[in-house]
Amino acid sequence: MSSTIVTQNLLRVEDLGVIDYLTAWKMQKEIQEKVISNIDPNTLLLLQHPSVYTAGRRTEITDRPLDNTPVLDVDRGGKITWHGLGQIVGYPIIKLKNSTDVVGFVREIETAHIEICSEFGIKAQRYCERSGVWLRDDKGDRKIAAIGLRVAKGVTMHGFALNVNPDLTAYTKIIPCGIADAKVTSLSAELGRNINIDEVMTVLKKHILPMLERVSQ
């Protein structure tokens, strides 16, 4: 069941529940055009996708599944990734205050996710050579949140994906984000217990919404 709220600074937040990737992609593009034209306010779409592999513009042939599993080629940055149930996907469609500092916006998203993980007792961190949010310890490097964006006329689309409790075996068919020597993890996997989406969604909004309001105009 979808719901919409508008924050104090006129950021529209839409909880869409489970929605297929192509429908959400079409929705993003339509909203982006309206934000560019000052018809719609800055918007954050929060949702889950049924299982789908998507390939960003830098995806290599060797990153893709070897068994002919379907992959959608999309217009975001980055490489190949997977979306599925148990993962919170966020698509911020906002007009950036500093339209030339896309890297700075990625860093803001990373910081917010590090804070989210910290609330669950997980020490996540930024990995300067690699986008996204990581755990790095004696168990190896593990990605817990992925980020991939597209910016047109200063307005963003696509966004982030935080692994809450997905079936991580889906990642075994690909080289996630094109990084062969790193693993993928989730809040539930790290804590050794089931964490539900609703529990994380509240914490995510606490950190993501003020950040988006701060960096948008």
XYZ file of N, CA, C and O in Angstrom:
868
model
N 0.848 -1.198 0.000
C 0.000 0.000 0.000
C 0.883 1.247 0.000
O 1.774 1.395 0.818
N 0.650 2.156 -0.950
C 1.493 3.345 -1.066
C 0.974 4.453 -0.167
O -0.206 4.513 0.176
N 1.888 5.345 0.214
C 1.500 6.509 1.005
C 2.418 7.657 0.629
O 3.528 7.463 0.147
N 1.946 8.890 0.861
C 2.711 10.085 0.518
C 2.732 11.019 1.712
O 1.709 11.248 2.355
N 3.905 11.569 2.020
C 4.003 12.631 3.014
C 4.778 13.780 2.394
O 5.538 13.594 1.439
N 4.587 14.973 2.927
C 5.361 16.139 2.505
C 6.033 16.703 3.741
O 5.364 17.011 4.734
N 7.343 16.822 3.714
C 8.079 17.316 4.862
C 7.971 18.836 4.965
O 7.449 19.504 4.076
N 8.506 19.357 6.043
C 8.413 20.790 6.318
C 9.003 21.629 5.191
O 8.499 22.693 4.861
N 10.069 21.128 4.585
C 10.718 21.880 3.505
C 10.256 21.438 2.116
O 10.972 21.586 1.128
N 9.057 20.860 2.056
C 8.394 20.536 0.782
C 9.128 19.463 -0.017
O 9.156 19.493 -1.250
N 9.698 18.496 0.683
C 10.188 17.278 0.043
C 9.050 16.268 0.086
O 8.587 15.900 1.161
N 8.609 15.825 -1.077
C 7.541 14.822 -1.142
C 8.160 13.435 -1.017
O 9.097 13.103 -1.725
N 7.629 12.640 -0.098
C 8.126 11.286 0.128
C 6.999 10.311 -0.174
O 5.931 10.386 0.432
N 7.253 9.400 -1.106
C 6.238 8.423 -1.488
C 6.720 7.014 -1.152
O 7.743 6.569 -1.671
N 5.996 6.340 -0.262
C 6.245 4.926 0.035
C 5.389 4.110 -0.919
O 4.162 4.099 -0.804
N 6.026 3.410 -1.842
C 5.290 2.738 -2.912
C 5.123 1.244 -2.685
O 4.460 0.586 -3.493
N 5.702 0.697 -1.622
C 5.602 -0.738 -1.407
C 6.427 -1.487 -2.441
O 7.532 -1.081 -2.797
N 5.900 -2.600 -2.947
C 6.594 -3.403 -3.954
C 6.120 -2.974 -5.340
O 4.917 -2.969 -5.613
N 7.061 -2.608 -6.198
C 6.715 -2.117 -7.531
C 7.793 -2.585 -8.512
O 8.971 -2.571 -8.175
N 7.380 -3.022 -9.698
C 8.367 -3.569 -10.626
C 9.285 -2.463 -11.147
O 8.926 -1.280 -11.172
N 10.473 -2.881 -11.577
C 11.527 -1.925 -11.908
C 11.131 -0.994 -13.041
O 11.340 0.224 -12.957
N 10.583 -1.535 -14.131
C 10.287 -0.697 -15.291
C 9.226 0.352 -14.979
O 9.303 1.489 -15.455
N 8.242 -0.009 -14.166
C 7.218 0.961 -13.760
C 7.850 2.095 -12.960
O 7.562 3.280 -13.181
N 8.730 1.738 -12.024
C 9.389 2.756 -11.197
C 10.328 3.623 -12.032
O 10.434 4.834 -11.792
N 11.000 3.029 -12.993
C 11.919 3.784 -13.857
C 11.151 4.811 -14.674
O 11.555 5.976 -14.773
N 10.029 4.401 -15.234
C 9.173 5.324 -15.989
C 8.680 6.459 -15.079
O 8.679 7.632 -15.463
N 8.281 6.110 -13.869
C 7.812 7.108 -12.908
C 8.913 8.108 -12.586
O 8.681 9.327 -12.536
N 10.133 7.605 -12.377
C 11.261 8.490 -12.088
C 11.475 9.515 -13.197
O 11.661 10.706 -12.936
N 11.476 9.021 -14.431
C 11.736 9.913 -15.569
C 10.658 10.991 -15.692
O 10.962 12.165 -15.973
N 9.422 10.614 -15.444
C 8.334 11.586 -15.516
C 8.448 12.630 -14.415
O 8.276 13.837 -14.654
N 8.776 12.176 -13.199
C 8.923 13.116 -12.077
C 10.136 14.012 -12.302
O 10.082 15.225 -12.033
N 11.231 13.446 -12.807
C 12.426 14.250 -13.047
C 12.122 15.409 -13.993
O 12.539 16.550 -13.758
N 11.404 15.136 -15.064
C 11.043 16.198 -16.012
C 10.219 17.281 -15.331
O 10.390 18.478 -15.586
N 9.326 16.882 -14.443
C 8.464 17.850 -13.746
C 9.234 18.649 -12.701
O 8.949 19.828 -12.475
N 10.217 18.007 -12.058
C 11.057 18.743 -11.097
C 11.929 19.748 -11.846
O 12.087 20.904 -11.415
N 12.475 19.331 -12.986
C 13.271 20.250 -13.810
C 12.443 21.465 -14.206
O 12.925 22.606 -14.199
N 11.172 21.231 -14.528
C 10.280 22.305 -14.990
C 9.568 23.035 -13.851
O 8.694 23.871 -14.107
N 9.928 22.697 -12.612
C 9.321 23.310 -11.422
C 7.816 23.050 -11.338
O 7.066 23.859 -10.781
N 7.390 21.922 -11.863
C 5.984 21.525 -11.752
C 5.779 20.667 -10.509
O 4.804 20.840 -9.771
N 6.702 19.737 -10.271
C 6.654 18.875 -9.087
C 7.708 19.309 -8.082
O 8.749 19.852 -8.459
N 7.458 19.036 -6.775
C 8.482 19.307 -5.762
C 9.562 18.231 -5.793
O 9.410 17.172 -6.418
N 10.659 18.495 -5.109
C 11.656 17.450 -4.900
C 10.970 16.231 -4.294
O 10.116 16.367 -3.403
N 11.346 15.048 -4.768
C 10.613 13.830 -4.417
C 11.570 12.700 -4.077
O 12.610 12.536 -4.723
N 11.207 11.913 -3.073
C 11.916 10.679 -2.755
C 10.936 9.525 -2.877
O 9.901 9.507 -2.201
N 11.253 8.566 -3.747
C 10.472 7.344 -3.869
C 11.154 6.258 -3.049
O 12.354 6.015 -3.199
N 10.402 5.600 -2.167
C 10.917 4.490 -1.362
C 10.106 3.248 -1.712
O 8.873 3.291 -1.734
N 10.800 2.133 -1.952
C 10.097 0.958 -2.473
C 10.965 -0.287 -2.373
O 12.123 -0.234 -1.962
N 10.365 -1.414 -2.748
C 11.087 -2.655 -2.984
C 10.770 -3.106 -4.406
O 9.691 -2.830 -4.915
N 11.737 -3.780 -5.021
C 11.517 -4.344 -6.351
C 11.423 -5.865 -6.276
O 12.167 -6.489 -5.505
N 10.581 -6.488 -7.099
C 10.740 -7.925 -7.337
C 12.118 -8.162 -7.944
O 12.722 -7.242 -8.511
N 12.605 -9.385 -7.857
C 13.965 -9.701 -8.287
C 14.265 -9.215 -9.702
O 13.531 -9.515 -10.650
N 15.357 -8.431 -9.844
C 15.745 -7.889 -11.143
C 17.224 -7.525 -11.121
O 17.744 -7.036 -10.114
N 17.915 -7.799 -12.229
C 19.298 -7.363 -12.405
C 19.299 -6.146 -13.318
O 18.650 -6.145 -14.366
N 20.045 -5.110 -12.929
C 20.153 -3.911 -13.759
C 21.624 -3.582 -13.978
O 22.451 -3.731 -13.074
N 21.924 -3.125 -15.192
C 23.307 -2.824 -15.559
C 23.456 -1.352 -15.882
O 22.790 -0.833 -16.774
N 24.321 -0.666 -15.128
C 24.632 0.730 -15.395
C 25.558 0.864 -16.588
O 26.005 -0.120 -17.198
N 25.879 2.108 -16.911
C 26.601 2.392 -18.151
C 28.020 1.820 -18.191
O 28.585 1.646 -19.264
N 28.622 1.538 -17.038
C 30.004 1.051 -17.017
C 30.107 -0.472 -16.897
O 31.184 -1.024 -16.695
N 28.983 -1.177 -17.030
C 28.985 -2.634 -16.879
C 29.788 -3.307 -17.994
O 29.621 -2.984 -19.169
N 30.633 -4.243 -17.603
C 31.407 -5.031 -18.559
C 30.674 -6.341 -18.859
O 29.899 -6.836 -18.037
N 30.975 -6.913 -20.003
C 30.390 -8.201 -20.370
C 30.684 -9.251 -19.298
O 29.827 -10.067 -18.936
N 31.886 -9.217 -18.761
C 32.298 -10.217 -17.775
C 31.584 -10.076 -16.437
O 31.638 -10.981 -15.604
N 30.923 -8.932 -16.200
C 30.186 -8.730 -14.952
C 28.824 -9.418 -14.972
O 28.203 -9.618 -13.926
N 28.332 -9.738 -16.170
C 26.953 -10.197 -16.339
C 26.804 -11.688 -16.013
O 27.777 -12.436 -15.999
N 25.539 -12.147 -15.783
C 25.306 -13.573 -15.513
C 25.766 -14.437 -16.687
O 25.633 -14.048 -17.850
N 26.264 -15.612 -16.374
C 26.742 -16.524 -17.405
C 25.640 -17.450 -17.915
O 25.830 -18.184 -18.878
N 24.467 -17.439 -17.238
C 23.397 -18.387 -17.570
C 22.239 -17.741 -18.331
O 21.125 -18.252 -18.335
N 22.501 -16.586 -18.959
C 21.482 -15.883 -19.751
C 20.317 -15.343 -18.913
O 19.239 -15.081 -19.447
N 20.528 -15.169 -17.619
C 19.529 -14.485 -16.796
C 19.305 -13.085 -17.362
O 20.264 -12.376 -17.658
N 18.042 -12.653 -17.524
C 17.775 -11.330 -18.102
C 18.369 -10.195 -17.270
O 18.346 -10.238 -16.037
N 18.887 -9.197 -17.951
C 19.451 -8.004 -17.315
C 18.883 -6.782 -18.024
O 18.871 -6.726 -19.257
N 18.428 -5.805 -17.260
C 17.956 -4.544 -17.831
C 19.113 -3.552 -17.902
O 19.759 -3.276 -16.886
N 19.372 -3.026 -19.084
C 20.378 -1.972 -19.236
C 19.715 -0.626 -18.970
O 18.701 -0.291 -19.596
N 20.269 0.132 -18.022
C 19.639 1.367 -17.567
C 20.590 2.548 -17.696
O 21.779 2.377 -17.991
N 20.059 3.755 -17.467
C 20.809 4.982 -17.750
C 21.485 5.594 -16.532
O 21.799 6.775 -16.526
N 21.723 4.790 -15.497
C 22.449 5.310 -14.336
C 23.937 5.061 -14.487
O 24.377 4.314 -15.361
N 24.709 5.675 -13.586
C 26.124 5.365 -13.515
C 26.346 4.020 -12.835
O 25.407 3.354 -12.401
N 27.596 3.619 -12.766
C 27.927 2.378 -12.084
C 27.823 1.161 -12.974
O 27.681 1.256 -14.188
N 27.899 -0.003 -12.344
C 27.910 -1.264 -13.076
C 26.659 -2.075 -12.755
O 25.597 -1.524 -12.503
N 26.779 -3.410 -12.758
C 25.619 -4.262 -12.580
C 25.296 -4.456 -11.098
O 26.198 -4.475 -10.251
N 24.008 -4.569 -10.799
C 23.592 -4.871 -9.442
C 22.289 -5.646 -9.483
O 21.702 -5.863 -10.540
N 21.843 -6.058 -8.317
C 20.585 -6.807 -8.185
C 19.681 -6.060 -7.216
O 20.139 -5.483 -6.230
N 18.386 -6.069 -7.521
C 17.367 -5.586 -6.585
C 16.389 -6.709 -6.308
O 16.082 -7.512 -7.199
N 15.877 -6.751 -5.083
C 14.900 -7.776 -4.746
C 14.238 -7.490 -3.419
O 14.571 -6.522 -2.716
N 13.264 -8.317 -3.072
C 12.544 -8.157 -1.813
C 13.519 -8.260 -0.641
O 14.481 -9.023 -0.677
N 13.262 -7.455 0.381
C 14.168 -7.407 1.521
C 15.226 -6.335 1.394
O 16.133 -6.238 2.226
N 15.109 -5.524 0.360
C 16.060 -4.436 0.113
C 15.261 -3.137 -0.023
O 14.291 -3.080 -0.782
N 15.641 -2.106 0.717
C 14.990 -0.800 0.577
C 15.699 -0.028 -0.530
O 16.895 0.241 -0.455
N 14.934 0.318 -1.558
C 15.454 1.117 -2.660
C 14.912 2.537 -2.518
O 13.708 2.728 -2.268
N 15.784 3.514 -2.659
C 15.380 4.912 -2.588
C 15.794 5.654 -3.842
O 16.960 5.574 -4.260
N 14.835 6.350 -4.444
C 15.120 7.152 -5.632
C 14.877 8.625 -5.320
O 13.741 9.103 -5.374
N 15.908 9.372 -4.942
C 15.754 10.813 -4.716
C 15.755 11.556 -6.057
O 16.720 11.459 -6.824
N 14.686 12.258 -6.318
C 14.577 13.049 -7.547
C 14.531 14.500 -7.090
O 13.471 15.067 -6.804
N 15.710 15.086 -6.955
C 15.833 16.396 -6.324
C 16.702 17.326 -7.155
O 17.600 16.893 -7.875
N 16.418 18.607 -7.015
C 17.221 19.649 -7.659
C 18.345 20.017 -6.698
O 18.114 20.587 -5.626
N 19.572 19.683 -7.064
C 20.711 19.891 -6.175
C 21.043 21.380 -6.041
O 21.026 22.121 -7.029
N 21.392 21.795 -4.812
C 21.880 23.160 -4.605
C 23.152 23.389 -5.408
O 23.344 24.432 -6.015
N 24.043 22.397 -5.365
C 25.295 22.469 -6.121
C 25.224 21.418 -7.221
O 25.603 20.259 -7.012
N 24.742 21.801 -8.375
C 24.461 20.835 -9.437
C 25.708 20.202 -10.030
O 25.628 19.174 -10.697
N 26.874 20.805 -9.782
C 28.110 20.248 -10.331
C 28.798 19.279 -9.375
O 29.742 18.597 -9.773
N 28.320 19.194 -8.141
C 28.991 18.358 -7.134
C 28.219 17.059 -6.922
O 27.673 16.811 -5.841
N 28.194 16.227 -7.936
C 27.489 14.949 -7.830
C 28.235 14.019 -6.874
O 27.612 13.282 -6.098
N 29.564 14.070 -6.911
C 30.351 13.246 -5.989
C 30.021 13.623 -4.541
O 29.884 12.756 -3.670
N 29.858 14.915 -4.278
C 29.494 15.357 -2.939
C 28.147 14.802 -2.500
O 27.956 14.439 -1.328
N 27.210 14.702 -3.440
C 25.900 14.136 -3.131
C 26.020 12.648 -2.809
O 25.393 12.152 -1.864
N 26.839 11.937 -3.567
C 27.079 10.523 -3.271
C 27.656 10.373 -1.866
O 27.231 9.494 -1.102
N 28.579 11.232 -1.508
C 29.171 11.168 -0.160
C 28.121 11.413 0.921
O 28.155 10.793 1.994
N 27.192 12.316 0.660
C 26.108 12.575 1.623
C 25.231 11.333 1.807
O 24.828 10.994 2.930
N 24.934 10.654 0.714
C 24.137 9.422 0.800
C 24.896 8.355 1.589
O 24.326 7.658 2.434
N 26.192 8.246 1.316
C 27.013 7.275 2.048
C 26.997 7.577 3.551
O 26.811 6.667 4.372
N 27.179 8.847 3.899
C 27.209 9.226 5.317
C 25.897 8.876 6.001
O 25.894 8.349 7.129
N 24.781 9.149 5.345
C 23.474 8.829 5.930
C 23.337 7.327 6.176
O 22.818 6.896 7.210
N 23.827 6.512 5.247
C 23.725 5.064 5.417
C 24.675 4.551 6.502
O 24.339 3.598 7.203
N 25.814 5.179 6.631
C 26.710 4.820 7.732
C 26.019 5.080 9.073
O 26.103 4.276 10.010
N 25.306 6.189 9.160
C 24.563 6.519 10.382
C 23.415 5.542 10.622
O 23.136 5.156 11.764
N 22.743 5.128 9.561
C 21.663 4.133 9.687
C 22.224 2.828 10.245
O 21.687 2.255 11.194
N 23.314 2.358 9.652
C 23.927 1.113 10.121
C 24.365 1.223 11.579
O 24.213 0.271 12.362
N 24.890 2.388 11.947
C 25.352 2.594 13.319
C 24.216 2.424 14.326
O 24.421 1.899 15.428
N 23.022 2.841 13.952
C 21.876 2.693 14.862
C 21.538 1.229 15.132
O 20.874 0.907 16.113
N 21.971 0.349 14.229
C 21.762 -1.085 14.436
C 23.017 -1.772 14.980
O 23.102 -2.997 15.005
N 23.987 -0.967 15.403
C 25.193 -1.509 15.999
C 26.191 -2.052 15.001
O 27.069 -2.850 15.359
N 26.086 -1.607 13.748
C 26.982 -2.075 12.694
C 27.920 -0.940 12.294
O 27.462 0.156 11.976
N 29.216 -1.211 12.309
C 30.195 -0.203 11.936
C 30.456 -0.269 10.435
O 31.255 -1.072 9.960
N 29.765 0.564 9.702
C 29.973 0.661 8.255
C 30.871 1.851 7.972
O 31.080 2.713 8.828
N 31.387 1.902 6.749
C 32.302 2.988 6.414
C 32.321 3.258 4.918
O 31.821 2.478 4.117
N 32.891 4.400 4.586
C 33.123 4.760 3.194
C 34.412 4.091 2.735
O 35.341 3.910 3.512
N 34.433 3.725 1.462
C 35.607 3.089 0.864
C 36.003 4.009 -0.280
O 35.350 4.052 -1.305
N 37.087 4.777 -0.100
C 37.355 5.910 -0.991
C 37.496 5.518 -2.459
O 37.180 6.302 -3.348
N 37.951 4.294 -2.732
C 38.104 3.882 -4.129
C 36.809 3.323 -4.725
O 36.734 3.082 -5.925
N 35.801 3.078 -3.878
C 34.591 2.398 -4.334
C 33.365 3.077 -3.745
O 33.329 3.354 -2.551
N 32.348 3.318 -4.563
C 31.138 3.961 -4.049
C 30.336 2.971 -3.213
O 30.567 1.765 -3.234
N 29.381 3.490 -2.484
C 28.553 2.636 -1.640
C 29.029 2.638 -0.207
O 29.915 3.403 0.186
N 28.428 1.763 0.594
C 28.737 1.677 2.018
C 29.203 0.254 2.318
O 28.593 -0.725 1.877
N 30.269 0.160 3.104
C 30.991 -1.094 3.258
C 31.225 -1.458 4.716
O 31.279 -0.589 5.587
N 31.415 -2.755 4.945
C 31.979 -3.264 6.188
C 33.348 -3.829 5.823
O 33.477 -4.578 4.845
N 34.368 -3.458 6.591
C 35.740 -3.892 6.303
C 36.384 -4.353 7.607
O 36.659 -3.552 8.502
N 36.602 -5.660 7.724
C 37.201 -6.221 8.931
C 37.870 -7.546 8.575
O 38.132 -7.809 7.392
N 38.132 -8.383 9.578
C 38.851 -9.629 9.291
C 38.008 -10.631 8.506
O 38.521 -11.667 8.059
N 36.729 -10.343 8.311
C 35.884 -11.204 7.463
C 35.959 -10.803 5.992
O 35.346 -11.443 5.143
N 36.663 -9.721 5.708
C 36.778 -9.247 4.333
C 35.911 -8.032 4.074
O 35.210 -7.540 4.960
N 35.956 -7.526 2.843
C 35.174 -6.357 2.448
C 33.778 -6.804 2.006
O 33.639 -7.691 1.155
N 32.739 -6.155 2.565
C 31.364 -6.534 2.274
C 30.535 -5.274 2.052
O 30.524 -4.377 2.897
N 29.829 -5.226 0.952
C 29.005 -4.059 0.630
C 27.597 -4.263 1.179
O 26.965 -5.283 0.931
N 27.098 -3.247 1.889
C 25.767 -3.346 2.469
C 24.772 -2.389 1.803
O 23.561 -2.599 1.869
N 25.283 -1.358 1.130
C 24.417 -0.423 0.409
C 25.095 0.012 -0.878
O 26.294 0.326 -0.881
N 24.328 0.026 -1.966
C 24.848 0.419 -3.274
C 24.252 1.763 -3.688
O 23.127 2.095 -3.303
N 25.012 2.514 -4.486
C 24.574 3.833 -4.947
C 24.870 3.966 -6.434
O 25.962 3.627 -6.887
N 23.899 4.457 -7.192
C 24.087 4.728 -8.612
C 23.124 5.823 -9.039
O 21.925 5.740 -8.754
N 23.617 6.864 -9.681
C 22.808 8.049 -9.974
C 22.855 8.431 -11.447
O 23.763 8.031 -12.180
N 21.878 9.218 -11.827
C 21.919 9.943 -13.093
C 21.449 11.359 -12.798
O 20.498 11.552 -12.045
N 22.117 12.355 -13.362
C 21.736 13.752 -13.136
C 21.492 14.417 -14.488
O 22.316 14.321 -15.402
N 20.347 15.082 -14.619
C 20.014 15.841 -15.828
C 19.553 17.227 -15.413
O 18.648 17.372 -14.585
N 20.222 18.255 -15.946
C 19.880 19.645 -15.647
C 19.819 19.899 -14.137
O 18.968 20.631 -13.642
N 20.764 19.278 -13.437
C 20.874 19.502 -11.996
C 19.909 18.718 -11.150
O 19.894 18.882 -9.922
N 19.097 17.832 -11.754
C 18.108 17.048 -11.009
C 18.496 15.571 -11.063
O 18.744 15.018 -12.138
N 18.525 14.938 -9.907
C 18.971 13.555 -9.787
C 17.835 12.568 -10.071
O 16.657 12.902 -9.982
N 18.234 11.334 -10.379
C 17.321 10.194 -10.358
C 18.143 8.932 -10.109
O 19.348 9.002 -9.978
N 17.480 7.778 -10.052
C 18.068 6.541 -9.519
C 18.482 6.838 -8.071
O 17.933 7.733 -7.449
N 19.403 6.083 -7.478
C 19.696 6.389 -6.083
C 20.431 5.301 -5.338
O 21.540 4.915 -5.720
N 19.806 4.762 -4.266
C 20.504 3.856 -3.364
C 19.667 2.606 -3.103
O 18.456 2.586 -3.313
N 20.358 1.563 -2.646
C 19.699 0.312 -2.257
C 20.389 -0.217 -1.005
O 21.595 -0.482 -1.016
N 19.624 -0.361 0.061
C 20.146 -0.844 1.349
C 19.641 -2.263 1.583
O 18.432 -2.518 1.598
N 20.574 -3.189 1.775
C 20.201 -4.580 2.020
C 19.762 -4.769 3.467
O 20.577 -4.642 4.389
N 18.493 -5.076 3.643
C 17.943 -5.328 4.980
C 17.927 -6.826 5.272
O 18.632 -7.310 6.143
N 17.130 -7.576 4.519
C 17.066 -9.032 4.711
C 16.816 -9.780 3.402
O 15.991 -10.699 3.355
N 17.483 -9.405 2.303
C 17.237 -10.081 1.026
C 17.905 -11.454 0.969
O 18.742 -11.795 1.813
N 17.539 -12.221 -0.058
C 18.217 -13.481 -0.341
C 19.526 -13.153 -1.064
O 19.528 -12.860 -2.264
N 20.607 -13.207 -0.347
C 21.899 -12.775 -0.892
C 22.445 -13.714 -1.960
O 23.390 -13.357 -2.666
N 21.865 -14.894 -2.116
C 22.355 -15.802 -3.153
C 22.133 -15.233 -4.554
O 22.793 -15.662 -5.508
N 21.218 -14.274 -4.692
C 20.985 -13.657 -6.004
C 22.249 -12.993 -6.538
O 22.430 -12.880 -7.756
N 23.131 -12.560 -5.648
C 24.352 -11.882 -6.081
C 25.392 -12.843 -6.654
O 26.364 -12.408 -7.269
N 25.206 -14.138 -6.443
C 26.219 -15.091 -6.895
C 26.254 -15.235 -8.415
O 27.230 -15.760 -8.963
N 25.212 -14.763 -9.105
C 25.160 -14.879 -10.566
C 25.949 -13.773 -11.266
O 26.172 -13.845 -12.469
N 26.304 -12.734 -10.528
C 26.952 -11.575 -11.137
C 28.203 -11.208 -10.354
O 28.472 -11.762 -9.285
N 28.957 -10.262 -10.915
C 30.022 -9.610 -10.143
C 29.437 -8.280 -9.679
O 29.389 -7.315 -10.455
N 28.920 -8.214 -8.444
C 28.176 -7.029 -8.005
C 29.002 -5.761 -8.120
O 30.127 -5.696 -7.629
N 28.431 -4.775 -8.814
C 29.083 -3.493 -9.005
C 30.446 -3.636 -9.686
O 31.292 -2.743 -9.610
N 30.663 -4.790 -10.334
C 31.909 -5.017 -11.059
C 33.114 -5.252 -10.178
O 34.255 -5.153 -10.634
N 32.893 -5.595 -8.907
C 34.000 -5.762 -7.960
C 34.129 -7.243 -7.615
O 33.330 -7.791 -6.862
N 35.133 -7.888 -8.197
C 35.234 -9.342 -8.101
C 35.699 -9.827 -6.733
O 35.400 -10.948 -6.329
N 36.442 -8.993 -6.001
C 37.063 -9.461 -4.765
C 36.302 -9.039 -3.508
O 36.833 -9.109 -2.412
N 35.059 -8.608 -3.658
C 34.286 -8.169 -2.501
C 32.971 -8.927 -2.418
O 32.434 -9.390 -3.421
N 32.448 -9.041 -1.210
C 31.195 -9.749 -0.980
C 30.066 -8.742 -0.765
O 30.283 -7.531 -0.691
N 28.859 -9.268 -0.651
C 27.686 -8.450 -0.365
C 27.060 -8.967 0.921
O 27.053 -10.176 1.182
N 26.534 -8.059 1.734
C 25.946 -8.457 3.006
C 24.653 -7.695 3.250
O 24.196 -6.922 2.403
N 24.059 -7.905 4.421
C 22.801 -7.239 4.791
C 22.784 -6.995 6.288
O 23.601 -7.557 7.040
N 21.856 -6.171 6.724
C 21.707 -5.942 8.163
C 21.424 -7.252 8.890
O 22.014 -7.547 9.927
N 20.512 -8.071 8.336
C 20.156 -9.338 8.976
C 21.347 -10.296 9.027
O 21.578 -10.961 10.048
N 22.107 -10.369 7.937
C 23.262 -11.271 7.906
C 24.302 -10.867 8.937
O 24.892 -11.721 9.607
N 24.528 -9.588 9.081
C 25.539 -9.114 10.026
C 25.113 -9.297 11.477
O 25.935 -9.582 12.344
N 23.820 -9.136 11.740
C 23.327 -9.209 13.120
C 22.912 -10.621 13.516
O 22.676 -10.890 14.689
N 22.792 -11.505 12.529
C 22.428 -12.882 12.840
C 20.994 -13.054 13.284
O 20.650 -14.025 13.973
N 20.150 -12.117 12.887
C 18.714 -12.222 13.205
C 17.933 -11.463 12.141
O 18.478 -10.638 11.419
N 16.648 -11.789 12.037
C 15.845 -11.140 11.014
C 15.538 -9.691 11.395
O 15.106 -9.408 12.504
N 15.810 -8.801 10.478
C 15.463 -7.386 10.626
C 14.408 -7.096 9.574
O 14.594 -7.428 8.401
N 13.286 -6.499 9.978
C 12.233 -6.275 8.981
C 12.319 -4.877 8.366
O 12.917 -3.956 8.922
N 11.710 -4.763 7.207
C 11.769 -3.525 6.433
C 11.198 -2.343 7.210
O 11.776 -1.242 7.220
N 10.059 -2.522 7.861
C 9.417 -1.409 8.576
C 10.324 -0.844 9.661
O 10.380 0.374 9.867
N 11.019 -1.720 10.358
C 11.935 -1.299 11.423
C 13.039 -0.406 10.867
O 13.404 0.617 11.457
N 13.561 -0.776 9.705
C 14.657 -0.021 9.105
C 14.145 1.248 8.422
O 14.816 2.285 8.437
N 12.954 1.184 7.848
C 12.421 2.332 7.124
C 12.326 3.567 8.014
O 12.647 4.690 7.597
N 11.920 3.377 9.250
C 11.810 4.497 10.189
C 13.169 5.145 10.430
O 13.308 6.374 10.418
N 14.183 4.321 10.630
C 15.533 4.827 10.870
C 16.089 5.474 9.600
O 16.732 6.532 9.648
N 15.822 4.854 8.455
C 16.305 5.397 7.187
C 15.755 6.796 6.946
O 16.497 7.722 6.588
N 14.466 6.981 7.146
C 13.870 8.303 6.933
C 14.469 9.336 7.885
O 14.682 10.495 7.502
N 14.768 8.927 9.090
C 15.344 9.840 10.087
C 16.642 10.458 9.589
O 16.931 11.637 9.860
N 17.429 9.684 8.834
C 18.730 10.170 8.376
C 18.708 10.673 6.935
O 19.421 11.623 6.605
N 17.904 10.054 6.084
C 17.899 10.425 4.667
C 17.140 11.727 4.422
O 17.596 12.589 3.645
N 15.990 11.922 5.059
C 15.168 13.092 4.741
C 15.864 14.413 5.078
O 15.890 15.322 4.234
N 16.451 14.579 6.276
C 17.143 15.848 6.547
C 18.310 16.084 5.592
O 18.581 17.220 5.195
N 18.995 15.014 5.203
C 20.117 15.162 4.262
C 19.621 15.662 2.915
O 20.197 16.594 2.336
N 18.538 15.092 2.406
C 18.006 15.504 1.107
C 17.523 16.949 1.151
O 17.716 17.725 0.197
N 16.904 17.351 2.245
C 16.456 18.733 2.389
C 17.636 19.686 2.411
O 17.565 20.794 1.860
N 18.735 19.255 3.013
C 19.914 20.109 3.147
C 20.609 20.345 1.809
O 21.132 21.427 1.548
N 20.626 19.328 0.934
C 21.396 19.434 -0.313
C 20.544 19.857 -1.508
O 21.084 20.084 -2.600
N 19.234 19.995 -1.316
C 18.367 20.326 -2.432
C 17.908 21.789 -2.377
O 17.994 22.441 -1.326
N 17.432 22.285 -3.498
C 16.910 23.657 -3.532
C 15.454 23.672 -3.971
O 14.932 22.698 -4.467
